[in-house]
Amino acid sequence: MAKFVLAGRADCPFYAKAEVLADYLQKNLPDFQIFKITQHPHVWELYYGVTSSMTTELMKVIAQENLGSHIEKELEKEALKSLIDPLQVWITSASAPACYNLIPILTSGEVFGMDTEISITLFDNKQAEEHLKILETETWDLVSPFLRSVSVCTRVEEAFRQAHVIIILDDPTDREVYTLEDCLRSRVPLCRLYGYLIEKNAHDSVRVLVGGKTFVNLKAALLMRYAPSIARNVIAVALGVEGEAKAALARKLKTTPSCIKDVIIWGNISGNSYVDLRKAKVYRYESAIWGPPHFSRPVLSLIFDSEWVKEDFVATLKQLSTTGKQFGGILAAHSIATTLKYWYHGSPPEEIVSLGVLSEGQFGIPEGIVFSMPVKFENGTWVVLTDLEDIEISEEIMTRMTSDLIQEKLVALGDLINFQPYQSENGSAETDEKTTLPTTNDNQENQRVSDEDEQAAQITSRRAW
């Protein structure tokens, strides 16, 4: 079988003659096959000096027919392409630094898949419009094959139209706030507005991610309240806090953060959280014991300095949580993008992921609050890992965490005037962190991993608001 490729400009008379000859040969020779590539005159720039006995008039007629056929095929392709709707991605508070770092990740094809086109809408207030226009231009300049369009929206009534994905970034308050209570209440109007617009304009199966470093759980809970039809599809991103903990452990173990898995963040992502190391593992760790890539060792078995876990580790995380200095645009963007990737394509097998979701009473957590807990992503949704063993949390620690979240919501909605720090049984406010390592006495079976304070770090500070 002889195969030939014939390429030429659609209105070229010489290409027309070659096409006639090719058609004749293909028709009369059973082992002759031709493949034609016809290009629009604006695309084709090469010219071949070939003489022909075919009349100019006939060549022009054939060339015109070729051009018409080519244009018709191109229009058909465009029509088919327009039938494939891109994924509509909306980013709120798009002037925030996290958005600048998030866009290149979203347009890389790694989050939604290499066969999915996206359209990004940058949503913010009118004062940020000039900045958004610059960001829009830079996004186009990425020349991403996965980006169908990018646009700016500052009109509130048009927000979230047909949105498939909504990313809620940290929102700056329009007025000065002087107390924690004022700050909590200031979140309600915007979340109420977003909830209404999501119910009205967004796609029925919209997925909403709340990221950032301020009142993440509260904002997710308020969005669920004001957009009840999609409450299951609202989540709070906890991977940033998880990443901070892994990085601190990696520095201590002199390894890389990506080698540490299964650190669990419980509770208030941007406030009173509980960093649980009972399931934490380290892979590819250089030591006397070495194994294949899937071989791992418990993190706590490699940290012999229990005081470091109790004090330095906790103090480091507490400082990061209080100031939020390390939780900048890069970390927020990566955390959001990774969570989105897991939501669409599943999390790594056998790996624990921390996520803020609406509690249904799992692990003894009160129902109706957004609480960070261990999950896995599969089949386009998330599943709480209620079958994990030895991760029970004591009533005191659970009460300490849930008290903050319940009070935040009550204060925000006006059902409680003042936010009161959790009081321990002795009447003092709980402000100190607690960590206890596992016992080394094999006979003390009653002090196993289930003991309330073992192998975890209690972070009781709140991110800067």
Short mmCIF file of C-alpha atoms in Angstrom, two decimals:
data_model
loop_
_atom_site.label_atom_id
_atom_site.label_comp_id
_atom_site.label_asym_id
_atom_site.label_seq_id
_atom_site.Cartn_x
_atom_site.Cartn_y
_atom_site.Cartn_z
CA MET A 1 0.00 0.00 0.00
CA ALA A 2 1.43 3.33 -1.13
CA LYS A 3 0.30 6.30 0.98
CA PHE A 4 0.82 9.91 -0.02
CA VAL A 5 0.06 13.23 1.64
CA LEU A 6 -1.11 16.10 -0.51
CA ALA A 7 -1.00 19.51 1.14
CA GLY A 8 -1.78 22.91 -0.26
CA ARG A 9 -3.53 26.24 -0.08
CA ALA A 10 -7.29 25.98 -0.55
CA ASP A 11 -7.42 28.59 -3.37
CA CYS A 12 -4.21 27.50 -5.10
CA PRO A 13 -4.75 26.42 -8.75
CA PHE A 14 -1.70 24.20 -8.69
CA TYR A 15 -3.00 22.38 -5.64
CA ALA A 16 -6.26 21.91 -7.52
CA LYS A 17 -4.49 20.18 -10.41
CA ALA A 18 -2.50 17.96 -8.06
CA GLU A 19 -5.73 17.03 -6.34
CA VAL A 20 -7.33 15.99 -9.64
CA LEU A 21 -4.35 13.80 -10.45
CA ALA A 22 -4.34 12.30 -6.94
CA ASP A 23 -8.06 11.49 -7.15
CA TYR A 24 -7.53 9.81 -10.53
CA LEU A 25 -4.66 7.66 -9.27
CA GLN A 26 -6.50 6.69 -6.09
CA LYS A 27 -9.53 5.66 -8.11
CA ASN A 28 -7.62 3.52 -10.59
CA LEU A 29 -4.83 2.09 -8.44
CA PRO A 30 -6.05 -0.22 -5.63
CA ASP A 31 -2.83 0.14 -3.62
CA PHE A 32 -2.65 3.92 -3.94
CA GLN A 33 -4.00 6.03 -1.07
CA ILE A 34 -3.94 9.80 -0.71
CA PHE A 35 -4.40 11.95 2.38
CA LYS A 36 -5.24 15.60 1.75
CA ILE A 37 -4.37 18.59 3.93
CA THR A 38 -6.09 21.75 2.77
CA GLN A 39 -5.23 25.03 4.46
CA HIS A 40 -6.87 28.44 4.36
CA PRO A 41 -4.92 30.99 2.27
CA HIS A 42 -4.13 33.02 5.39
CA VAL A 43 -2.53 29.98 7.00
CA TRP A 44 -0.72 28.56 4.00
CA GLU A 45 2.31 30.63 3.13
CA LEU A 46 4.29 28.40 0.82
CA TYR A 47 4.14 28.63 -2.94
CA TYR A 48 5.36 25.96 -5.35
CA GLY A 49 6.39 26.97 -8.87
CA VAL A 50 4.80 24.16 -10.89
CA THR A 51 3.64 24.63 -14.46
CA SER A 52 0.39 23.09 -15.63
CA SER A 53 -1.47 22.49 -18.88
CA MET A 54 -4.81 22.90 -17.09
CA THR A 55 -6.54 26.11 -18.06
CA THR A 56 -6.43 28.89 -15.55
CA GLU A 57 -10.23 29.20 -15.56
CA LEU A 58 -10.70 25.54 -14.65
CA MET A 59 -8.06 25.69 -11.93
CA LYS A 60 -9.73 28.73 -10.42
CA VAL A 61 -13.11 27.01 -10.40
CA ILE A 62 -11.69 23.97 -8.64
CA ALA A 63 -9.73 26.17 -6.25
CA GLN A 64 -12.87 28.12 -5.35
CA GLU A 65 -14.70 24.88 -4.67
CA ASN A 66 -11.83 23.75 -2.43
CA LEU A 67 -11.91 27.01 -0.52
CA GLY A 68 -15.66 26.80 0.01
CA SER A 69 -15.38 23.21 1.20
CA HIS A 70 -12.56 24.09 3.60
CA ILE A 71 -14.46 27.04 5.11
CA GLU A 72 -17.54 24.88 5.52
CA LYS A 73 -15.54 22.22 7.41
CA GLU A 74 -13.94 24.83 9.66
CA LEU A 75 -17.35 26.26 10.53
CA GLU A 76 -18.59 22.79 11.38
CA LYS A 77 -15.63 22.28 13.71
CA GLU A 78 -16.30 25.59 15.47
CA ALA A 79 -19.98 24.74 15.82
CA LEU A 80 -19.16 21.39 17.41
CA LYS A 81 -16.63 23.03 19.71
CA SER A 82 -19.20 25.57 20.90
CA LEU A 83 -21.51 22.71 21.90
CA ILE A 84 -18.95 21.55 24.45
CA ASP A 85 -19.45 23.87 27.41
CA PRO A 86 -16.30 24.77 29.33
CA LEU A 87 -16.20 24.43 33.10
CA GLN A 88 -17.27 27.76 34.59
CA VAL A 89 -14.91 28.73 37.43
CA TRP A 90 -15.65 31.82 39.55
CA ILE A 91 -13.12 33.32 41.96
CA THR A 92 -14.39 35.79 44.56
CA SER A 93 -12.21 38.55 46.05
CA ALA A 94 -10.10 38.04 42.95
CA SER A 95 -7.84 40.97 43.82
CA ALA A 96 -6.48 38.93 46.74
CA PRO A 97 -2.86 37.71 46.37
CA ALA A 98 -3.96 34.07 46.43
CA CYS A 99 -5.82 34.53 43.13
CA TYR A 100 -2.65 35.62 41.35
CA ASN A 101 -0.97 32.37 42.38
CA LEU A 102 -4.06 30.24 41.80
CA ILE A 103 -4.75 31.06 38.14
CA PRO A 104 -1.58 29.45 36.65
CA ILE A 105 -2.38 26.23 38.51
CA LEU A 106 -6.00 26.16 37.37
CA THR A 107 -5.02 26.75 33.73
CA SER A 108 -2.27 24.10 33.74
CA GLY A 109 -4.66 21.20 33.13
CA GLU A 110 -3.52 19.43 36.29
CA VAL A 111 -6.56 20.33 38.39
CA PHE A 112 -9.55 19.55 36.17
CA GLY A 113 -7.85 17.25 33.69
CA MET A 114 -6.14 17.48 30.33
CA ASP A 115 -9.42 17.08 28.43
CA THR A 116 -11.34 19.85 30.21
CA GLU A 117 -11.51 23.48 29.12
CA ILE A 118 -12.34 26.14 31.69
CA SER A 119 -13.69 29.67 31.68
CA ILE A 120 -12.54 31.84 34.58
CA THR A 121 -14.51 34.80 35.93
CA LEU A 122 -12.74 37.16 38.31
CA PHE A 123 -15.29 38.60 40.72
CA ASP A 124 -14.69 41.53 43.06
CA ASN A 125 -15.99 44.98 43.89
CA LYS A 126 -15.91 47.95 41.52
CA GLN A 127 -12.87 49.47 43.23
CA ALA A 128 -10.78 46.46 42.22
CA GLU A 129 -11.79 46.55 38.53
CA GLU A 130 -8.55 48.07 37.25
CA HIS A 131 -6.50 45.44 39.05
CA LEU A 132 -8.77 42.69 37.71
CA LYS A 133 -8.32 43.94 34.15
CA ILE A 134 -4.56 43.63 34.52
CA LEU A 135 -4.99 40.15 35.94
CA GLU A 136 -7.28 39.26 33.04
CA THR A 137 -4.65 40.33 30.51
CA GLU A 138 -1.93 38.36 32.25
CA THR A 139 -4.16 35.28 32.32
CA TRP A 140 -4.66 35.48 28.56
CA ASP A 141 -0.91 35.89 28.16
CA LEU A 142 -0.43 32.41 29.66
CA VAL A 143 -1.69 31.05 26.30
CA SER A 144 -3.12 28.02 28.06
CA PRO A 145 -4.78 25.44 25.78
CA PHE A 146 -7.17 24.66 28.64
CA LEU A 147 -8.46 28.23 28.99
CA ARG A 148 -11.53 29.00 26.87
CA SER A 149 -12.09 32.47 28.28
CA VAL A 150 -11.35 34.81 31.19
CA SER A 151 -13.51 37.74 32.18
CA VAL A 152 -14.06 40.29 34.92
CA CYS A 153 -17.32 40.76 36.83
CA THR A 154 -18.06 43.59 39.28
CA ARG A 155 -21.85 43.54 38.97
CA VAL A 156 -23.26 41.74 41.97
CA GLU A 157 -26.49 40.65 40.28
CA GLU A 158 -24.52 38.77 37.60
CA ALA A 159 -22.30 36.84 40.01
CA PHE A 160 -21.96 33.06 39.72
CA ARG A 161 -24.00 32.67 36.52
CA GLN A 162 -23.92 28.98 35.56
CA ALA A 163 -20.93 28.50 37.86
CA HIS A 164 -19.67 24.93 38.20
CA VAL A 165 -16.93 25.87 40.68
CA ILE A 166 -16.85 28.81 43.09
CA ILE A 167 -13.69 29.61 45.04
CA ILE A 168 -14.22 31.88 48.05
CA LEU A 169 -11.02 33.72 48.96
CA ASP A 170 -10.38 35.94 51.99
CA ASP A 171 -12.67 38.94 51.79
CA PRO A 172 -11.50 42.35 53.01
CA THR A 173 -14.01 44.11 55.23
CA ASP A 174 -15.38 47.41 53.96
CA ARG A 175 -15.25 49.01 57.39
CA GLU A 176 -12.92 49.00 60.35
CA VAL A 177 -13.66 46.45 63.05
CA TYR A 178 -12.33 46.78 66.57
CA THR A 179 -13.58 43.63 68.28
CA LEU A 180 -13.72 39.94 67.50
CA GLU A 181 -17.51 40.09 67.72
CA ASP A 182 -17.69 42.87 65.11
CA CYS A 183 -15.41 40.90 62.84
CA LEU A 184 -17.58 37.80 63.15
CA ARG A 185 -20.77 39.72 62.42
CA SER A 186 -19.18 41.46 59.43
CA ARG A 187 -19.00 38.11 57.61
CA VAL A 188 -22.75 37.58 57.58
CA PRO A 189 -23.93 40.14 54.96
CA LEU A 190 -21.50 38.95 52.30
CA CYS A 191 -22.16 35.26 52.94
CA ARG A 192 -25.91 35.91 52.88
CA LEU A 193 -25.53 37.70 49.54
CA TYR A 194 -23.31 34.95 48.11
CA GLY A 195 -25.74 32.28 49.27
CA TYR A 196 -28.66 34.03 47.56
CA LEU A 197 -26.70 34.49 44.32
CA ILE A 198 -25.50 30.87 44.34
CA GLU A 199 -29.07 29.63 44.74
CA LYS A 200 -30.26 31.95 41.99
CA ASN A 201 -27.49 31.86 39.38
CA ALA A 202 -25.13 28.92 39.86
CA HIS A 203 -25.34 25.49 38.30
CA ASP A 204 -27.35 22.94 40.29
CA SER A 205 -24.24 20.85 40.95
CA VAL A 206 -21.93 23.77 41.78
CA ARG A 207 -18.96 23.02 44.04
CA VAL A 208 -17.95 25.72 46.53
CA LEU A 209 -14.54 25.87 48.21
CA VAL A 210 -13.86 28.26 51.07
CA GLY A 211 -10.13 28.95 51.41
CA GLY A 212 -7.85 31.44 53.09
CA LYS A 213 -6.84 32.12 56.67
CA THR A 214 -9.76 33.94 58.32
CA PHE A 215 -12.93 32.33 59.70
CA VAL A 216 -12.91 29.56 57.10
CA ASN A 217 -15.26 27.26 59.03
CA LEU A 218 -17.67 30.08 59.82
CA LYS A 219 -17.90 31.29 56.23
CA ALA A 220 -18.54 27.74 55.01
CA ALA A 221 -21.28 27.29 57.64
CA LEU A 222 -22.93 30.59 56.68
CA LEU A 223 -22.88 29.70 52.97
CA MET A 224 -24.55 26.39 53.79
CA ARG A 225 -27.20 28.27 55.76
CA TYR A 226 -27.99 30.73 52.98
CA ALA A 227 -27.58 28.26 50.07
CA PRO A 228 -29.19 25.15 51.58
CA SER A 229 -29.78 23.35 48.29
CA ILE A 230 -26.03 22.90 47.74
CA ALA A 231 -24.91 22.60 51.38
CA ARG A 232 -23.32 19.20 50.74
CA ASN A 233 -21.15 20.80 48.05
CA VAL A 234 -19.64 23.47 50.32
CA ILE A 235 -16.30 22.58 51.90
CA ALA A 236 -13.59 24.39 53.85
CA VAL A 237 -9.98 23.89 52.73
CA ALA A 238 -7.69 22.57 55.49
CA LEU A 239 -4.66 21.49 53.47
CA GLY A 240 -2.83 24.75 54.20
CA VAL A 241 -2.73 24.07 57.95
CA GLU A 242 -1.88 20.45 57.21
CA GLY A 243 1.00 21.63 55.03
CA GLU A 244 2.34 23.90 57.78
CA ALA A 245 2.38 20.96 60.20
CA LYS A 246 4.10 18.66 57.69
CA ALA A 247 6.73 21.28 56.94
CA ALA A 248 7.51 21.72 60.66
CA LEU A 249 7.85 17.96 61.08
CA ALA A 250 10.01 17.69 57.97
CA ARG A 251 12.43 20.30 59.29
CA LYS A 252 12.77 18.35 62.51
CA LEU A 253 13.30 15.02 60.71
CA LYS A 254 15.52 16.59 58.02
CA THR A 255 13.36 15.29 55.20
CA THR A 256 10.96 16.87 52.69
CA PRO A 257 7.34 17.72 53.58
CA SER A 258 6.00 15.62 50.69
CA CYS A 259 7.38 12.50 52.38
CA ILE A 260 5.06 13.01 55.37
CA LYS A 261 1.50 11.74 55.08
CA ASP A 262 -1.66 11.34 57.16
CA VAL A 263 -1.40 14.33 59.46
CA ILE A 264 -4.96 15.05 60.59
CA ILE A 265 -6.30 18.53 61.32
CA TRP A 266 -9.32 18.52 63.63
CA GLY A 267 -11.62 21.41 64.42
CA ASN A 268 -11.40 25.07 63.47
CA ILE A 269 -9.11 25.45 60.46
CA SER A 270 -8.39 29.12 61.14
CA GLY A 271 -8.67 28.96 64.91
CA ASN A 272 -8.74 26.33 67.64
CA SER A 273 -7.43 23.24 65.86
CA TYR A 274 -6.01 19.90 66.95
CA VAL A 275 -3.03 18.58 64.95
CA ASP A 276 -3.19 14.80 65.24
CA LEU A 277 0.02 12.83 64.61
CA ARG A 278 -1.25 9.41 65.63
CA LYS A 279 -1.58 8.26 62.02
CA ALA A 280 1.27 10.34 60.58
CA LYS A 281 3.87 8.46 58.51
CA VAL A 282 7.10 9.35 56.79
CA TYR A 283 8.20 7.74 53.52
CA ARG A 284 11.67 7.47 51.95
CA TYR A 285 13.27 8.36 55.26
CA GLU A 286 17.05 7.96 55.37
CA SER A 287 17.93 5.94 58.45
CA ALA A 288 19.27 2.56 59.50
CA ILE A 289 15.97 1.01 58.41
CA TRP A 290 15.33 1.37 54.70
CA GLY A 291 12.66 -0.06 52.42
CA PRO A 292 10.92 0.28 49.04
CA PRO A 293 9.05 3.49 48.11
CA HIS A 294 5.81 2.29 49.71
CA PHE A 295 7.57 1.56 53.02
CA SER A 296 6.77 4.03 55.79
CA ARG A 297 7.48 4.57 59.47
CA PRO A 298 5.38 6.32 62.12
CA VAL A 299 6.51 9.92 62.50
CA LEU A 300 6.39 9.82 66.29
CA SER A 301 8.65 6.76 66.43
CA LEU A 302 11.39 8.89 64.83
CA ILE A 303 11.05 11.93 67.09
CA PHE A 304 12.81 11.05 70.32
CA ASP A 305 12.56 14.53 71.77
CA SER A 306 9.09 14.52 73.31
CA GLU A 307 9.59 18.04 74.61
CA TRP A 308 9.98 19.28 71.03
CA VAL A 309 6.54 17.92 70.14
CA LYS A 310 4.99 19.28 73.31
CA GLU A 311 6.57 22.71 73.14
CA ASP A 312 8.48 23.75 70.01
CA PHE A 313 6.19 22.06 67.48
CA VAL A 314 3.10 23.46 69.14
CA ALA A 315 4.65 26.91 69.54
CA THR A 316 5.62 27.00 65.86
CA LEU A 317 2.13 26.13 64.69
CA LYS A 318 0.59 28.49 67.21
CA GLN A 319 2.70 31.37 65.93
CA LEU A 320 1.78 30.58 62.32
CA SER A 321 -1.87 30.32 63.25
CA THR A 322 -1.88 33.56 65.21
CA THR A 323 -0.09 35.75 62.67
CA GLY A 324 -0.97 34.00 59.44
CA LYS A 325 2.35 35.28 58.06
CA GLN A 326 3.32 31.98 56.46
CA PHE A 327 -0.18 31.41 55.07
CA GLY A 328 0.27 33.66 52.07
CA GLY A 329 -0.93 33.55 48.49
CA ILE A 330 1.19 30.61 47.38
CA LEU A 331 0.12 28.26 50.18
CA ALA A 332 -3.55 29.28 49.95
CA ALA A 333 -3.57 28.80 46.17
CA HIS A 334 -1.84 25.43 46.29
CA SER A 335 -4.17 24.19 49.04
CA ILE A 336 -7.26 25.18 47.09
CA ALA A 337 -5.99 23.73 43.81
CA THR A 338 -4.98 20.43 45.42
CA THR A 339 -8.35 20.09 47.15
CA LEU A 340 -10.11 20.77 43.83
CA LYS A 341 -7.94 18.19 42.09
CA TYR A 342 -8.83 15.58 44.71
CA TRP A 343 -12.52 16.48 44.45
CA TYR A 344 -12.54 15.87 40.70
CA HIS A 345 -10.08 13.01 40.39
CA GLY A 346 -9.84 11.43 43.84
CA SER A 347 -7.22 11.69 46.57
CA PRO A 348 -4.20 9.34 46.62
CA PRO A 349 -5.21 5.81 47.64
CA GLU A 350 -4.92 4.99 51.34
CA GLU A 351 -4.02 8.61 52.14
CA ILE A 352 -5.83 10.68 54.76
CA VAL A 353 -6.91 14.20 53.79
CA SER A 354 -8.11 16.88 56.21
CA LEU A 355 -11.24 18.75 55.14
CA GLY A 356 -13.78 21.06 56.76
CA VAL A 357 -17.26 19.58 56.22
CA LEU A 358 -20.67 19.80 57.84
CA SER A 359 -20.77 17.49 60.83
CA GLU A 360 -23.42 14.78 60.96
CA GLY A 361 -22.34 13.59 64.38
CA GLN A 362 -19.22 11.65 63.34
CA PHE A 363 -16.57 11.13 66.04
CA GLY A 364 -18.91 12.68 68.61
CA ILE A 365 -18.78 16.08 66.92
CA PRO A 366 -22.01 18.07 67.41
CA GLU A 367 -24.18 18.16 64.32
CA GLY A 368 -24.60 21.32 62.26
CA ILE A 369 -21.11 22.85 62.54
CA VAL A 370 -18.35 22.86 59.94
CA PHE A 371 -15.51 20.85 61.43
CA SER A 372 -12.19 19.72 59.95
CA MET A 373 -11.88 15.94 60.03
CA PRO A 374 -10.21 13.07 58.12
CA VAL A 375 -11.72 12.25 54.72
CA LYS A 376 -10.89 10.71 51.38
CA PHE A 377 -12.04 11.83 47.94
CA GLU A 378 -13.44 9.32 45.47
CA ASN A 379 -15.96 9.25 42.61
CA GLY A 380 -16.35 13.02 42.60
CA THR A 381 -17.24 13.35 46.27
CA TRP A 382 -15.73 13.10 49.74
CA VAL A 383 -16.21 10.44 52.39
CA VAL A 384 -15.49 10.88 56.11
CA LEU A 385 -13.11 8.17 57.35
CA THR A 386 -15.18 7.01 60.31
CA ASP A 387 -13.55 3.57 60.24
CA LEU A 388 -10.12 4.81 61.34
CA GLU A 389 -8.94 3.14 64.53
CA ASP A 390 -7.44 4.74 67.63
CA ILE A 391 -8.32 8.34 66.80
CA GLU A 392 -10.81 8.97 69.57
CA ILE A 393 -10.77 12.49 70.98
CA SER A 394 -11.55 13.17 74.62
CA GLU A 395 -14.71 15.01 75.57
CA GLU A 396 -12.71 17.90 77.03
CA ILE A 397 -10.69 18.48 73.89
CA MET A 398 -13.76 18.07 71.69
CA THR A 399 -15.70 20.57 73.81
CA ARG A 400 -12.80 23.00 73.66
CA MET A 401 -12.81 22.92 69.85
CA THR A 402 -16.54 22.86 69.26
CA SER A 403 -17.14 25.66 71.75
CA ASP A 404 -15.29 28.12 69.54
CA LEU A 405 -17.13 27.09 66.40
CA ILE A 406 -20.56 27.17 68.00
CA GLN A 407 -19.90 30.56 69.57
CA GLU A 408 -18.54 32.00 66.31
CA LYS A 409 -21.77 31.10 64.55
CA LEU A 410 -24.00 32.36 67.37
CA VAL A 411 -22.15 35.67 67.65
CA ALA A 412 -22.16 36.15 63.87
CA LEU A 413 -25.92 35.59 63.68
CA GLY A 414 -26.59 37.86 66.65
CA ASP A 415 -27.79 35.11 68.99
CA LEU A 416 -24.87 35.72 71.35
CA ILE A 417 -23.48 39.12 72.29
CA ASN A 418 -19.96 38.28 73.47
CA PHE A 419 -17.52 35.55 72.52
CA GLN A 420 -16.35 33.73 75.65
CA PRO A 421 -13.11 31.67 75.60
CA TYR A 422 -13.62 28.07 76.66
CA GLN A 423 -13.35 27.61 80.42
CA SER A 424 -11.80 24.44 81.82
CA GLU A 425 -13.24 22.59 84.80
CA ASN A 426 -11.11 24.63 87.19
CA GLY A 427 -12.61 27.81 85.82
CA SER A 428 -9.57 29.09 83.92
CA ALA A 429 -9.63 29.99 80.26
CA GLU A 430 -7.98 27.38 78.06
CA THR A 431 -5.17 29.12 76.22
CA ASP A 432 -2.30 26.64 76.52
CA GLU A 433 -1.55 23.92 74.02
CA LYS A 434 -1.20 20.28 75.05
CA THR A 435 0.75 17.36 73.64
CA THR A 436 1.53 13.96 75.10
CA LEU A 437 3.63 11.27 73.50
CA PRO A 438 2.70 7.57 73.64
CA THR A 439 3.77 5.61 76.67
CA THR A 440 6.81 3.38 76.37
CA ASN A 441 5.65 0.97 79.09
CA ASP A 442 4.11 -2.07 77.41
CA ASN A 443 2.29 -3.00 80.60
CA GLN A 444 0.33 0.24 80.66
CA GLU A 445 -2.26 -0.90 78.14
CA ASN A 446 -4.82 1.48 79.56
CA GLN A 447 -2.72 4.41 78.30
CA ARG A 448 -2.68 3.51 74.60
CA VAL A 449 -3.19 5.79 71.62
CA SER A 450 -6.79 6.50 72.55
CA ASP A 451 -5.71 8.59 75.53
CA GLU A 452 -7.10 12.09 75.05
CA ASP A 453 -3.88 14.07 74.63
CA GLU A 454 -1.50 11.56 73.06
CA GLN A 455 0.40 12.25 69.87
CA ALA A 456 -1.39 15.44 68.95
CA ALA A 457 -0.85 19.16 69.19
CA GLN A 458 -3.57 21.41 70.52
CA ILE A 459 -3.40 24.79 68.79
CA THR A 460 -5.68 27.21 70.58
CA SER A 461 -4.79 30.49 68.90
CA ARG A 462 -6.73 32.27 66.17
CA ARG A 463 -5.47 33.55 62.84
CA ALA A 464 -5.16 37.29 62.52
CA TRP A 465 -8.46 38.87 61.52
#
